[in-house]
């Protein structure tokens, strides 16, 4: 075989493995939809702590999240794969946008707040 053909086969194999890992990673996690933010993913293991209909806010208890380290990488990827784009971040507050709708996510130690559409 020639070198270029070997490179293509190796490249395709690595790409297929990476894609398979991404699919397992994406579908291997359980997520539900946020109450006030349609289509925004919330980890299924996050326990609802408080709901405010006046502020369109949802507070969850979730161990993997922290103020120091922010949202876990796998959760950030799920948000991205769900079509939400990170538009701003100031400290523990991260703003995501999809189809003109903005959602704020605040991460504190073992606490996650999702502030509904703005």
PDB file of N, CA and C in Angstrom, residues 7 14 16 19 26-27 40 51-52 58 62-64 68 73-74 79 90-91 94 101 103 105 114:
ATOM      1  N   UNK A   7      -2.287   6.610   5.387  1.00  0.00           N
ATOM      2  CA  UNK A   7      -2.647   7.791   6.182  1.00  0.00           C
ATOM      3  C   UNK A   7      -4.148   7.997   6.190  1.00  0.00           C
ATOM      4  N   UNK A  14      -9.306   6.857  13.227  1.00  0.00           N
ATOM      5  CA  UNK A  14      -9.285   7.758  14.392  1.00  0.00           C
ATOM      6  C   UNK A  14     -10.562   8.602  14.434  1.00  0.00           C
ATOM      7  N   UNK A  16     -13.533   7.842  13.208  1.00  0.00           N
ATOM      8  CA  UNK A  16     -14.667   6.992  13.583  1.00  0.00           C
ATOM      9  C   UNK A  16     -14.652   6.672  15.073  1.00  0.00           C
ATOM     10  N   UNK A  19     -15.740   9.837  16.913  1.00  0.00           N
ATOM     11  CA  UNK A  19     -17.177  10.029  16.740  1.00  0.00           C
ATOM     12  C   UNK A  19     -17.964   9.049  17.603  1.00  0.00           C
ATOM     13  N   UNK A  26     -22.414  11.410  24.646  1.00  0.00           N
ATOM     14  CA  UNK A  26     -23.620  12.218  24.557  1.00  0.00           C
ATOM     15  C   UNK A  26     -24.852  11.456  25.028  1.00  0.00           C
ATOM     16  N   UNK A  27     -25.043  10.256  24.493  1.00  0.00           N
ATOM     17  CA  UNK A  27     -26.236   9.493  24.825  1.00  0.00           C
ATOM     18  C   UNK A  27     -26.091   8.673  26.102  1.00  0.00           C
ATOM     19  N   UNK A  40     -33.195  23.412  26.963  1.00  0.00           N
ATOM     20  CA  UNK A  40     -31.921  23.515  27.678  1.00  0.00           C
ATOM     21  C   UNK A  40     -31.751  22.278  28.557  1.00  0.00           C
ATOM     22  N   UNK A  51     -37.872  26.454  42.761  1.00  0.00           N
ATOM     23  CA  UNK A  51     -38.380  26.953  41.485  1.00  0.00           C
ATOM     24  C   UNK A  51     -39.037  28.300  41.745  1.00  0.00           C
ATOM     25  N   UNK A  52     -38.712  29.289  40.934  1.00  0.00           N
ATOM     26  CA  UNK A  52     -39.316  30.612  41.056  1.00  0.00           C
ATOM     27  C   UNK A  52     -39.987  30.969  39.746  1.00  0.00           C
ATOM     28  N   UNK A  58     -34.628  28.229  38.164  1.00  0.00           N
ATOM     29  CA  UNK A  58     -34.623  26.862  38.700  1.00  0.00           C
ATOM     30  C   UNK A  58     -33.303  26.653  39.421  1.00  0.00           C
ATOM     31  N   UNK A  62     -26.415  19.629  42.617  1.00  0.00           N
ATOM     32  CA  UNK A  62     -25.717  18.694  41.735  1.00  0.00           C
ATOM     33  C   UNK A  62     -24.253  18.685  42.118  1.00  0.00           C
ATOM     34  N   UNK A  63     -23.740  17.562  42.568  1.00  0.00           N
ATOM     35  CA  UNK A  63     -22.386  17.467  43.115  1.00  0.00           C
ATOM     36  C   UNK A  63     -21.250  17.828  42.154  1.00  0.00           C
ATOM     37  N   UNK A  64     -21.297  17.455  40.870  1.00  0.00           N
ATOM     38  CA  UNK A  64     -20.140  17.727  39.999  1.00  0.00           C
ATOM     39  C   UNK A  64     -19.855  19.204  39.707  1.00  0.00           C
ATOM     40  N   UNK A  68     -15.540  27.226  41.630  1.00  0.00           N
ATOM     41  CA  UNK A  68     -14.128  27.348  41.261  1.00  0.00           C
ATOM     42  C   UNK A  68     -13.840  26.779  39.875  1.00  0.00           C
ATOM     43  N   UNK A  73     -16.897  19.493  32.028  1.00  0.00           N
ATOM     44  CA  UNK A  73     -16.708  19.499  30.571  1.00  0.00           C
ATOM     45  C   UNK A  73     -17.785  18.695  29.858  1.00  0.00           C
ATOM     46  N   UNK A  74     -18.183  17.556  30.417  1.00  0.00           N
ATOM     47  CA  UNK A  74     -19.193  16.737  29.737  1.00  0.00           C
ATOM     48  C   UNK A  74     -20.530  17.476  29.661  1.00  0.00           C
ATOM     49  N   UNK A  79     -24.509  20.738  26.442  1.00  0.00           N
ATOM     50  CA  UNK A  79     -25.155  22.020  26.137  1.00  0.00           C
ATOM     51  C   UNK A  79     -24.833  22.424  24.698  1.00  0.00           C
ATOM     52  N   UNK A  90     -18.992  35.568  33.132  1.00  0.00           N
ATOM     53  CA  UNK A  90     -18.434  36.447  34.149  1.00  0.00           C
ATOM     54  C   UNK A  90     -18.444  35.679  35.468  1.00  0.00           C
ATOM     55  N   UNK A  91     -17.289  35.215  35.873  1.00  0.00           N
ATOM     56  CA  UNK A  91     -17.198  34.436  37.106  1.00  0.00           C
ATOM     57  C   UNK A  91     -18.003  33.157  36.996  1.00  0.00           C
ATOM     58  N   UNK A  94     -22.637  32.044  33.408  1.00  0.00           N
ATOM     59  CA  UNK A  94     -22.392  31.775  31.993  1.00  0.00           C
ATOM     60  C   UNK A  94     -23.701  31.970  31.250  1.00  0.00           C
ATOM     61  N   UNK A 101     -32.809  33.138  22.003  1.00  0.00           N
ATOM     62  CA  UNK A 101     -33.212  33.000  23.409  1.00  0.00           C
ATOM     63  C   UNK A 101     -31.958  32.844  24.258  1.00  0.00           C
ATOM     64  N   UNK A 103     -30.177  32.127  28.049  1.00  0.00           N
ATOM     65  CA  UNK A 103     -30.353  31.461  29.339  1.00  0.00           C
ATOM     66  C   UNK A 103     -29.072  31.666  30.142  1.00  0.00           C
ATOM     67  N   UNK A 105     -26.723  30.543  33.345  1.00  0.00           N
ATOM     68  CA  UNK A 105     -26.441  29.409  34.224  1.00  0.00           C
ATOM     69  C   UNK A 105     -25.427  29.873  35.258  1.00  0.00           C
ATOM     70  N   UNK A 114     -30.450  27.859  36.946  1.00  0.00           N
ATOM     71  CA  UNK A 114     -30.745  28.148  35.543  1.00  0.00           C
ATOM     72  C   UNK A 114     -31.816  29.231  35.531  1.00  0.00           C
TER      73      UNK A 114
END
